[in-house]
Amino acid sequence: MPLSALAMRRLFALWGKTKPNTPRGVGGSQSPPPSGDDEWPDDDPALALERRQRLNRKLWFGLLLMVLSLVMFGPAVLDLVSERRATKPSRELAKESREAIAKGDRALHDQALREADAKVKEGRLDEAKAILLKQLPLDLTDADVYLRSSEICLRQGEPRVAYHFLKAATDRWPDNLEILSRLGELLLLDHDYQAARGIAARVRKRDEYVSRALLLESQIAFGEGHLAEALQKALEAEKRSQQPLQVKWYAYIADLYMRKGDRLSAAEVIRTHLQSKMDADDLLSLAKFSLRVQDEAGARSHFDDALKRYPQNPEVLYTYGEYLFSQREFRGAITYYTKALEVLPNLPLIEYNIGRAFLAADDITGLKGHIDRLLAANAENVFALRLKAQYHLRLGQRTAAIETLKTIVRIAPDAVGPRVVLGGLYVQEGKLALAEECAKKALSLGDSSISPHVLLADVYFRRGMYERAKAHLTSLLAIQPTYLPALLQLGDTYLNLGKYKLAEEQYAKAVAQNPSIKDLKTKLIWLKAVEGDPEQALSMAQKYWQEMPEDKNALVGYVNTLVVNHRLNDAIAVVMLNSKQHPKDWRLHYLLGDLYLVKKEKKLALASYQHALALNPDDPNLVLNLSARYIDTHLEKEAESVLLAFRKRQPGNMLTLNQLAWLYIDTLNSPEKAKPLVDALRVDADEPTAIDTIGWYYFKVNRFGDAEYYFRRALRLDPENTAIQKHLALTLERLGQK
């Protein structure tokens, strides 16, 4: 067996290790070697015999080396000795040797792929993936290894990892259109239509892939809300395809017809292409189509047919479980998910969906047992940890959920989904800087979905940084133009920026998406009021409230327009009447308190606010708003009382802690009372406003060097905050700096 390259390198390395020259003769000088036997003195026969024996040993050793050389490098050595032109035979031999090695390695490589396929059929996906991963570094690895690996990741519910496999494959084989097609389909799942459009343009290069490119473009158009274009491209794909489309694509075309209201054409597609003998995938495609067109009986029939003909097909079992889940038949979903898991054991995606079904069924005990079993088998099972986070959230254990998500991020640092969820929880905790960090990290990891932009827009909107919020909402809508919450929030952003016409444009787009949005009507009415037509706004608000008397947003809109029209007493009467009809609705008492405050009736306002707080004592936003109102109206003791009571209930809430510290430091000018609060803020403060509070404390106690440090730190997080800039300027003035 020929030596491997590594073994040859080791052999040459050993031969290259020579001992240092040993000094000979007096003083380390080197004596010249003898030139022949006649140079040696022959006085002593014993010495002469010894010399001849040594010479013989050297000759034998040299001969042995020559034989070994001939054995190992025979053809090349003989060619050189005979001085013949032996280049061609040696090259041919080397070529034959390489071909033999490649043939053997190719056989082993193909065998590995067959083993991986067998593992996939057995449902042992982790083992299959491990086999494939060993093939990736090899020179013989082809695109199939990457495609197989990506498919396994998709089945395991890891689209992000599947994306990385396909992206690496496109870097290695940039002209492989099959890989590009798969990558484009994966990008659609992530709503990255711009990148998918670029892939489609590249896939069009060869005639046999034009149909695939057109189908990809059709799905992009569909995702962007362009139904007519989606249908036109799908029909063109069918026309230009060199062979009949898969059944799922005919179901897709029929679905497009149905969405356009063309039932006759949809029925014709079904009759022409979907009535032949179908396999499991075809039946499932037809069942999904029936669901889209609200043909419940047809969907049940196709599912029943699939279950009868393919009772052990995991895809059939799993998809039927998904259908039952969508129908809120959660127990049935658990049953079929479990059956699918018996066929494909240890599949994380199915295990996760079993947990989702337990959660949806409100079976917290069953969910806890399921999570415990999964984590007992593998403490770093990311899907089980995701379920654990949801379990904690269901129980209202936000801190435990955050810790679980942090564990997921540690185990899977490239996972973007958990980071975005974690960021959302940080927003609820008032830790906006940490939320911002999560969203930015998701973007840096390549998350091209709308989620990080949604999170960042929310963070900046809450901070009052409306221009930044607008930038992310615009980026979001470039990815998904019809995303309703973004349209609404962008309208609100323009409203806060005083750009009323632009706000109205966004609200109009939102109405086009969903005309029945309750809150939208009140926003449009308020726009009329702020644009200088309060009487028309009042007329619209009154009419809307009469039509929707149970809609609290309609009531608030009507009350606000009454105030704008200088009918404060009428507004109070309307709210008082509704608060008597709904005595446990804290929002009505809160609104009544605001109205009394406008009327400058502090005692009545205070009573209403206290009533609202008694009905909703654990809402930090309510506590923050009430304490701010108390401070603005010089009710500092009431503000202190509210904040201290809430601190006892939720000692870890940084927003209320910061508000209380600021009350002591600035409003009451008693920084000594704030020291324990500032110590707590120093441990966990990550918001620029909280860090500014720490700096202001040090300013008040004349520790200007410490104050400067915290103000600069706060400005690094929020460089445009003019209040912090002023605090730093005051500090530098005290320090004698410009």
mmCIF file of C-alpha atoms in Angstrom, residues 363-675:
data_model
loop_
_atom_site.group_PDB
_atom_site.id
_atom_site.type_symbol
_atom_site.label_atom_id
_atom_site.label_comp_id
_atom_site.label_asym_id
_atom_site.label_seq_id
_atom_site.Cartn_x
_atom_site.Cartn_y
_atom_site.Cartn_z
ATOM 1 C CA ASP A 363 -51.344 21.250 29.839
ATOM 2 C CA ILE A 364 -48.524 22.741 31.889
ATOM 3 C CA THR A 365 -47.890 19.470 33.728
ATOM 4 C CA GLY A 366 -47.557 17.542 30.468
ATOM 5 C CA LEU A 367 -45.284 20.252 29.056
ATOM 6 C CA LYS A 368 -43.053 20.181 32.143
ATOM 7 C CA GLY A 369 -42.705 16.397 31.915
ATOM 8 C CA HIS A 370 -41.918 16.573 28.202
ATOM 9 C CA ILE A 371 -39.239 19.241 28.771
ATOM 10 C CA ASP A 372 -37.687 17.293 31.640
ATOM 11 C CA ARG A 373 -37.425 14.143 29.489
ATOM 12 C CA LEU A 374 -35.753 16.015 26.650
ATOM 13 C CA LEU A 375 -33.265 17.798 28.900
ATOM 14 C CA ALA A 376 -32.477 14.602 30.801
ATOM 15 C CA ALA A 377 -31.401 13.071 27.484
ATOM 16 C CA ASN A 378 -29.473 16.191 26.427
ATOM 17 C CA ALA A 379 -29.046 19.176 28.731
ATOM 18 C CA GLU A 380 -28.096 21.359 25.754
ATOM 19 C CA ASN A 381 -31.111 20.506 23.581
ATOM 20 C CA VAL A 382 -31.879 23.943 22.149
ATOM 21 C CA PHE A 383 -35.453 23.024 21.183
ATOM 22 C CA ALA A 384 -36.147 21.805 24.715
ATOM 23 C CA LEU A 385 -34.674 25.006 26.130
ATOM 24 C CA ARG A 386 -36.904 27.058 23.829
ATOM 25 C CA LEU A 387 -39.881 25.176 25.253
ATOM 26 C CA LYS A 388 -38.563 25.811 28.751
ATOM 27 C CA ALA A 389 -38.428 29.548 28.064
ATOM 28 C CA GLN A 390 -42.041 29.471 26.850
ATOM 29 C CA TYR A 391 -42.999 27.428 29.920
ATOM 30 C CA HIS A 392 -41.559 30.123 32.210
ATOM 31 C CA LEU A 393 -43.318 32.867 30.273
ATOM 32 C CA ARG A 394 -46.647 31.068 30.548
ATOM 33 C CA LEU A 395 -46.175 31.009 34.314
ATOM 34 C CA GLY A 396 -45.218 34.689 34.340
ATOM 35 C CA GLN A 397 -41.600 33.881 35.262
ATOM 36 C CA ARG A 398 -39.933 36.432 33.000
ATOM 37 C CA THR A 399 -36.569 36.362 34.805
ATOM 38 C CA ALA A 400 -36.331 32.569 34.483
ATOM 39 C CA ALA A 401 -37.269 32.832 30.800
ATOM 40 C CA ILE A 402 -34.506 35.393 30.249
ATOM 41 C CA GLU A 403 -31.939 33.125 31.924
ATOM 42 C CA THR A 404 -33.046 30.192 29.762
ATOM 43 C CA LEU A 405 -32.741 32.255 26.584
ATOM 44 C CA LYS A 406 -29.281 33.392 27.665
ATOM 45 C CA THR A 407 -28.345 29.713 27.975
ATOM 46 C CA ILE A 408 -29.579 29.099 24.425
ATOM 47 C CA VAL A 409 -27.488 32.014 23.149
ATOM 48 C CA ARG A 410 -24.437 30.588 24.928
ATOM 49 C CA ILE A 411 -24.950 27.129 23.408
ATOM 50 C CA ALA A 412 -25.875 28.397 19.950
ATOM 51 C CA PRO A 413 -24.190 31.808 19.589
ATOM 52 C CA ASP A 414 -25.115 32.053 15.901
ATOM 53 C CA ALA A 415 -28.837 31.518 16.534
ATOM 54 C CA VAL A 416 -30.685 34.765 15.860
ATOM 55 C CA GLY A 417 -34.254 33.836 16.863
ATOM 56 C CA PRO A 418 -33.565 33.452 20.602
ATOM 57 C CA ARG A 419 -31.649 36.736 20.603
ATOM 58 C CA VAL A 420 -34.630 38.614 19.205
ATOM 59 C CA VAL A 421 -37.014 36.993 21.720
ATOM 60 C CA LEU A 422 -34.558 37.828 24.492
ATOM 61 C CA GLY A 423 -34.474 41.409 23.260
ATOM 62 C CA GLY A 424 -38.266 41.577 23.403
ATOM 63 C CA LEU A 425 -38.188 40.464 27.047
ATOM 64 C CA TYR A 426 -35.538 43.045 27.830
ATOM 65 C CA VAL A 427 -37.915 45.687 26.435
ATOM 66 C CA GLN A 428 -40.587 44.492 28.846
ATOM 67 C CA GLU A 429 -38.028 44.713 31.656
ATOM 68 C CA GLY A 430 -37.182 48.259 30.616
ATOM 69 C CA LYS A 431 -33.632 47.238 29.655
ATOM 70 C CA LEU A 432 -33.670 48.943 26.309
ATOM 71 C CA ALA A 433 -29.884 48.995 25.851
ATOM 72 C CA LEU A 434 -29.710 45.205 26.203
ATOM 73 C CA ALA A 435 -32.649 44.874 23.821
ATOM 74 C CA GLU A 436 -30.850 47.104 21.327
ATOM 75 C CA GLU A 437 -27.694 44.985 21.697
ATOM 76 C CA CYS A 438 -29.649 41.776 20.989
ATOM 77 C CA ALA A 439 -31.206 43.206 17.844
ATOM 78 C CA LYS A 440 -27.925 44.607 16.528
ATOM 79 C CA LYS A 441 -26.193 41.272 17.163
ATOM 80 C CA ALA A 442 -28.936 39.479 15.229
ATOM 81 C CA LEU A 443 -28.339 41.828 12.295
ATOM 82 C CA SER A 444 -24.574 41.290 12.474
ATOM 83 C CA LEU A 445 -25.164 37.522 12.345
ATOM 84 C CA GLY A 446 -26.902 37.966 9.016
ATOM 85 C CA ASP A 447 -30.547 37.982 10.095
ATOM 86 C CA SER A 448 -32.237 39.451 7.043
ATOM 87 C CA SER A 449 -35.753 39.043 8.421
ATOM 88 C CA ILE A 450 -37.913 41.838 9.787
ATOM 89 C CA SER A 451 -37.558 40.799 13.455
ATOM 90 C CA PRO A 452 -34.432 42.810 14.422
ATOM 91 C CA HIS A 453 -35.860 45.906 12.719
ATOM 92 C CA VAL A 454 -39.152 45.462 14.600
ATOM 93 C CA LEU A 455 -37.232 45.282 17.873
ATOM 94 C CA LEU A 456 -34.968 48.250 17.143
ATOM 95 C CA ALA A 457 -37.886 50.375 15.954
ATOM 96 C CA ASP A 458 -39.711 49.622 19.207
ATOM 97 C CA VAL A 459 -36.623 50.465 21.298
ATOM 98 C CA TYR A 460 -36.048 53.786 19.553
ATOM 99 C CA PHE A 461 -39.761 54.663 19.581
ATOM 100 C CA ARG A 462 -39.888 54.117 23.348
ATOM 101 C CA ARG A 463 -36.832 56.329 23.776
ATOM 102 C CA GLY A 464 -38.445 59.054 21.705
ATOM 103 C CA MET A 465 -35.756 58.693 19.027
ATOM 104 C CA TYR A 466 -38.301 58.869 16.225
ATOM 105 C CA GLU A 467 -35.888 59.425 13.341
ATOM 106 C CA ARG A 468 -34.022 56.236 14.208
ATOM 107 C CA ALA A 469 -37.299 54.386 14.640
ATOM 108 C CA LYS A 470 -38.387 55.637 11.231
ATOM 109 C CA ALA A 471 -35.161 54.357 9.617
ATOM 110 C CA HIS A 472 -35.702 50.812 10.890
ATOM 111 C CA LEU A 473 -39.404 50.808 10.060
ATOM 112 C CA THR A 474 -38.523 51.879 6.523
ATOM 113 C CA SER A 475 -35.951 49.056 6.255
ATOM 114 C CA LEU A 476 -38.523 46.635 7.606
ATOM 115 C CA LEU A 477 -41.153 47.643 5.077
ATOM 116 C CA ALA A 478 -38.606 47.333 2.265
ATOM 117 C CA ILE A 479 -38.382 43.649 3.213
ATOM 118 C CA GLN A 480 -42.093 43.116 3.868
ATOM 119 C CA PRO A 481 -44.135 46.033 2.467
ATOM 120 C CA THR A 482 -47.472 44.841 3.821
ATOM 121 C CA TYR A 483 -46.432 44.204 7.438
ATOM 122 C CA LEU A 484 -49.336 45.768 9.298
ATOM 123 C CA PRO A 485 -47.757 46.562 12.717
ATOM 124 C CA ALA A 486 -44.904 48.398 10.961
ATOM 125 C CA LEU A 487 -47.333 50.489 8.901
ATOM 126 C CA LEU A 488 -49.173 51.471 12.067
ATOM 127 C CA GLN A 489 -46.007 52.261 14.019
ATOM 128 C CA LEU A 490 -44.549 54.269 11.148
ATOM 129 C CA GLY A 491 -47.786 56.271 11.095
ATOM 130 C CA ASP A 492 -47.425 56.843 14.852
ATOM 131 C CA THR A 493 -43.788 57.868 14.321
ATOM 132 C CA TYR A 494 -44.728 60.463 11.726
ATOM 133 C CA LEU A 495 -47.503 61.645 14.044
ATOM 134 C CA ASN A 496 -44.958 62.226 16.829
ATOM 135 C CA LEU A 497 -42.666 63.996 14.370
ATOM 136 C CA GLY A 498 -45.536 66.325 13.416
ATOM 137 C CA LYS A 499 -45.610 65.027 9.847
ATOM 138 C CA TYR A 500 -49.354 64.517 9.682
ATOM 139 C CA LYS A 501 -49.735 63.952 5.945
ATOM 140 C CA LEU A 502 -47.094 61.207 5.988
ATOM 141 C CA ALA A 503 -48.794 59.661 9.027
ATOM 142 C CA GLU A 504 -52.105 59.658 7.185
ATOM 143 C CA GLU A 505 -50.469 57.927 4.178
ATOM 144 C CA GLN A 506 -49.198 55.085 6.378
ATOM 145 C CA TYR A 507 -52.559 54.699 8.103
ATOM 146 C CA ALA A 508 -54.230 54.550 4.673
ATOM 147 C CA LYS A 509 -51.902 51.691 3.690
ATOM 148 C CA ALA A 510 -52.796 49.927 6.926
ATOM 149 C CA VAL A 511 -56.516 50.344 6.189
ATOM 150 C CA ALA A 512 -55.944 48.748 2.785
ATOM 151 C CA GLN A 513 -54.455 45.731 4.548
ATOM 152 C CA ASN A 514 -57.115 45.428 7.228
ATOM 153 C CA PRO A 515 -60.099 47.805 7.189
ATOM 154 C CA SER A 516 -61.415 46.452 10.499
ATOM 155 C CA ILE A 517 -58.526 47.605 12.723
ATOM 156 C CA LYS A 518 -60.227 49.217 15.688
ATOM 157 C CA ASP A 519 -57.427 51.517 16.809
ATOM 158 C CA LEU A 520 -56.873 52.872 13.310
ATOM 159 C CA LYS A 521 -60.166 54.740 13.201
ATOM 160 C CA THR A 522 -59.274 56.716 16.327
ATOM 161 C CA LYS A 523 -55.851 57.588 14.889
ATOM 162 C CA LEU A 524 -57.426 58.991 11.742
ATOM 163 C CA ILE A 525 -59.899 60.978 13.823
ATOM 164 C CA TRP A 526 -57.071 62.408 15.924
ATOM 165 C CA LEU A 527 -55.256 63.430 12.757
ATOM 166 C CA LYS A 528 -58.263 65.507 11.801
ATOM 167 C CA ALA A 529 -58.105 67.197 15.196
ATOM 168 C CA VAL A 530 -54.407 68.066 15.074
ATOM 169 C CA GLU A 531 -54.612 69.198 11.449
ATOM 170 C CA GLY A 532 -56.950 72.004 12.519
ATOM 171 C CA ASP A 533 -60.444 70.570 12.072
ATOM 172 C CA PRO A 534 -61.503 69.645 15.634
ATOM 173 C CA GLU A 535 -65.250 69.924 14.953
ATOM 174 C CA GLN A 536 -65.164 67.373 12.130
ATOM 175 C CA ALA A 537 -62.922 65.176 14.280
ATOM 176 C CA LEU A 538 -65.517 65.329 17.080
ATOM 177 C CA SER A 539 -68.325 64.418 14.695
ATOM 178 C CA MET A 540 -66.366 61.435 13.374
ATOM 179 C CA ALA A 541 -65.366 60.322 16.888
ATOM 180 C CA GLN A 542 -68.911 60.508 18.230
ATOM 181 C CA LYS A 543 -70.268 58.525 15.316
ATOM 182 C CA TYR A 544 -67.576 55.852 15.683
ATOM 183 C CA TRP A 545 -68.168 55.547 19.432
ATOM 184 C CA GLN A 546 -71.920 55.146 18.885
ATOM 185 C CA GLU A 547 -71.196 52.386 16.374
ATOM 186 C CA MET A 548 -68.639 50.669 18.645
ATOM 187 C CA PRO A 549 -69.700 51.409 22.252
ATOM 188 C CA GLU A 550 -67.641 48.510 23.670
ATOM 189 C CA ASP A 551 -64.421 49.612 21.959
ATOM 190 C CA LYS A 552 -62.327 51.441 24.572
ATOM 191 C CA ASN A 553 -60.223 53.069 21.856
ATOM 192 C CA ALA A 554 -63.385 54.573 20.387
ATOM 193 C CA LEU A 555 -64.276 55.945 23.815
ATOM 194 C CA VAL A 556 -60.805 57.430 24.336
ATOM 195 C CA GLY A 557 -60.888 59.007 20.890
ATOM 196 C CA TYR A 558 -64.275 60.572 21.578
ATOM 197 C CA VAL A 559 -63.152 61.877 24.979
ATOM 198 C CA ASN A 560 -59.970 63.387 23.537
ATOM 199 C CA THR A 561 -61.868 65.220 20.810
ATOM 200 C CA LEU A 562 -64.301 66.560 23.430
ATOM 201 C CA VAL A 563 -61.311 68.003 25.315
ATOM 202 C CA VAL A 564 -59.858 69.516 22.127
ATOM 203 C CA ASN A 565 -63.253 71.152 21.516
ATOM 204 C CA HIS A 566 -63.161 72.645 25.056
ATOM 205 C CA ARG A 567 -65.930 70.375 26.378
ATOM 206 C CA LEU A 568 -64.040 69.056 29.388
ATOM 207 C CA ASN A 569 -67.104 68.569 31.621
ATOM 208 C CA ASP A 570 -68.819 66.521 28.904
ATOM 209 C CA ALA A 571 -65.703 64.361 28.625
ATOM 210 C CA ILE A 572 -65.703 63.747 32.397
ATOM 211 C CA ALA A 573 -69.391 62.834 32.355
ATOM 212 C CA VAL A 574 -68.880 60.301 29.539
ATOM 213 C CA VAL A 575 -65.988 58.592 31.356
ATOM 214 C CA MET A 576 -67.783 58.565 34.725
ATOM 215 C CA LEU A 577 -70.791 56.882 33.125
ATOM 216 C CA ASN A 578 -68.610 54.222 31.540
ATOM 217 C CA SER A 579 -66.601 53.648 34.738
ATOM 218 C CA LYS A 580 -69.857 52.874 36.564
ATOM 219 C CA GLN A 581 -70.797 50.408 33.839
ATOM 220 C CA HIS A 582 -67.291 48.826 33.941
ATOM 221 C CA PRO A 583 -66.065 49.390 37.515
ATOM 222 C CA LYS A 584 -63.104 46.970 37.202
ATOM 223 C CA ASP A 585 -61.605 48.578 34.101
ATOM 224 C CA TRP A 586 -58.570 50.420 35.498
ATOM 225 C CA ARG A 587 -58.065 52.339 32.225
ATOM 226 C CA LEU A 588 -61.314 54.260 32.712
ATOM 227 C CA HIS A 589 -60.289 55.416 36.206
ATOM 228 C CA TYR A 590 -56.855 56.367 34.884
ATOM 229 C CA LEU A 591 -58.456 58.383 32.061
ATOM 230 C CA LEU A 592 -60.793 60.049 34.555
ATOM 231 C CA GLY A 593 -57.785 61.028 36.677
ATOM 232 C CA ASP A 594 -56.162 62.665 33.647
ATOM 233 C CA LEU A 595 -59.327 64.647 32.979
ATOM 234 C CA TYR A 596 -59.521 65.845 36.575
ATOM 235 C CA LEU A 597 -55.880 66.843 36.349
ATOM 236 C CA VAL A 598 -56.603 68.960 33.276
ATOM 237 C CA LYS A 599 -59.412 70.571 35.294
ATOM 238 C CA LYS A 600 -56.895 71.178 38.129
ATOM 239 C CA GLU A 601 -58.889 69.142 40.627
ATOM 240 C CA LYS A 602 -55.962 67.338 42.270
ATOM 241 C CA LYS A 603 -57.909 65.511 44.981
ATOM 242 C CA LEU A 604 -60.340 63.970 42.535
ATOM 243 C CA ALA A 605 -57.492 63.124 40.163
ATOM 244 C CA LEU A 606 -55.554 61.471 43.001
ATOM 245 C CA ALA A 607 -58.586 59.390 44.005
ATOM 246 C CA SER A 608 -59.094 58.170 40.433
ATOM 247 C CA TYR A 609 -55.411 57.337 40.025
ATOM 248 C CA GLN A 610 -55.369 55.389 43.285
ATOM 249 C CA HIS A 611 -58.444 53.464 42.162
ATOM 250 C CA ALA A 612 -56.720 52.576 38.871
ATOM 251 C CA LEU A 613 -53.571 51.460 40.724
ATOM 252 C CA ALA A 614 -55.579 49.293 43.126
ATOM 253 C CA LEU A 615 -57.077 47.481 40.125
ATOM 254 C CA ASN A 616 -53.689 47.103 38.382
ATOM 255 C CA PRO A 617 -50.928 47.206 41.032
ATOM 256 C CA ASP A 618 -48.227 45.212 39.184
ATOM 257 C CA ASP A 619 -48.028 47.236 35.978
ATOM 258 C CA PRO A 620 -44.684 49.119 35.928
ATOM 259 C CA ASN A 621 -45.837 51.392 33.100
ATOM 260 C CA LEU A 622 -48.827 52.529 35.138
ATOM 261 C CA VAL A 623 -46.597 53.176 38.164
ATOM 262 C CA LEU A 624 -44.124 55.165 36.050
ATOM 263 C CA ASN A 625 -46.871 57.273 34.476
ATOM 264 C CA LEU A 626 -48.617 57.955 37.773
ATOM 265 C CA SER A 627 -45.396 58.914 39.568
ATOM 266 C CA ALA A 628 -44.489 61.241 36.677
ATOM 267 C CA ARG A 629 -47.926 62.900 36.896
ATOM 268 C CA TYR A 630 -47.580 63.286 40.669
ATOM 269 C CA ILE A 631 -44.152 64.917 40.290
ATOM 270 C CA ASP A 632 -45.417 67.286 37.579
ATOM 271 C CA THR A 633 -48.258 68.405 39.854
ATOM 272 C CA HIS A 634 -46.006 68.725 42.952
ATOM 273 C CA LEU A 635 -47.389 65.637 44.663
ATOM 274 C CA GLU A 636 -43.882 64.367 45.470
ATOM 275 C CA LYS A 637 -44.862 62.413 48.603
ATOM 276 C CA GLU A 638 -47.519 60.523 46.661
ATOM 277 C CA ALA A 639 -44.977 59.766 43.952
ATOM 278 C CA GLU A 640 -42.519 58.456 46.540
ATOM 279 C CA SER A 641 -45.213 56.322 48.139
ATOM 280 C CA VAL A 642 -46.241 54.722 44.827
ATOM 281 C CA LEU A 643 -42.645 53.979 43.803
ATOM 282 C CA LEU A 644 -41.655 52.554 47.208
ATOM 283 C CA ALA A 645 -44.703 50.259 47.263
ATOM 284 C CA PHE A 646 -43.908 48.983 43.780
ATOM 285 C CA ARG A 647 -40.234 48.462 44.703
ATOM 286 C CA LYS A 648 -41.344 46.052 47.411
ATOM 287 C CA ARG A 649 -43.371 44.060 44.867
ATOM 288 C CA GLN A 650 -40.800 44.138 42.055
ATOM 289 C CA PRO A 651 -37.378 45.055 43.484
ATOM 290 C CA GLY A 652 -35.583 44.197 40.242
ATOM 291 C CA ASN A 653 -37.478 46.603 37.990
ATOM 292 C CA MET A 654 -34.799 49.047 36.864
ATOM 293 C CA LEU A 655 -37.163 51.658 35.398
ATOM 294 C CA THR A 656 -39.069 52.275 38.626
ATOM 295 C CA LEU A 657 -35.824 52.058 40.595
ATOM 296 C CA ASN A 658 -34.328 54.777 38.406
ATOM 297 C CA GLN A 659 -37.454 56.932 38.755
ATOM 298 C CA LEU A 660 -37.287 56.725 42.543
ATOM 299 C CA ALA A 661 -33.562 57.522 42.582
ATOM 300 C CA TRP A 662 -34.134 60.575 40.364
ATOM 301 C CA LEU A 663 -36.955 61.737 42.649
ATOM 302 C CA TYR A 664 -34.559 61.750 45.614
ATOM 303 C CA ILE A 665 -31.541 63.183 43.755
ATOM 304 C CA ASP A 666 -33.161 65.920 41.696
ATOM 305 C CA THR A 667 -36.754 66.644 42.663
ATOM 306 C CA LEU A 668 -36.371 66.375 46.443
ATOM 307 C CA ASN A 669 -32.662 67.321 46.412
ATOM 308 C CA SER A 670 -31.909 64.551 48.908
ATOM 309 C CA PRO A 671 -29.128 62.548 47.222
ATOM 310 C CA GLU A 672 -28.223 60.811 50.486
ATOM 311 C CA LYS A 673 -31.562 58.937 50.309
ATOM 312 C CA ALA A 674 -30.688 57.735 46.822
ATOM 313 C CA LYS A 675 -27.337 56.121 47.707
#
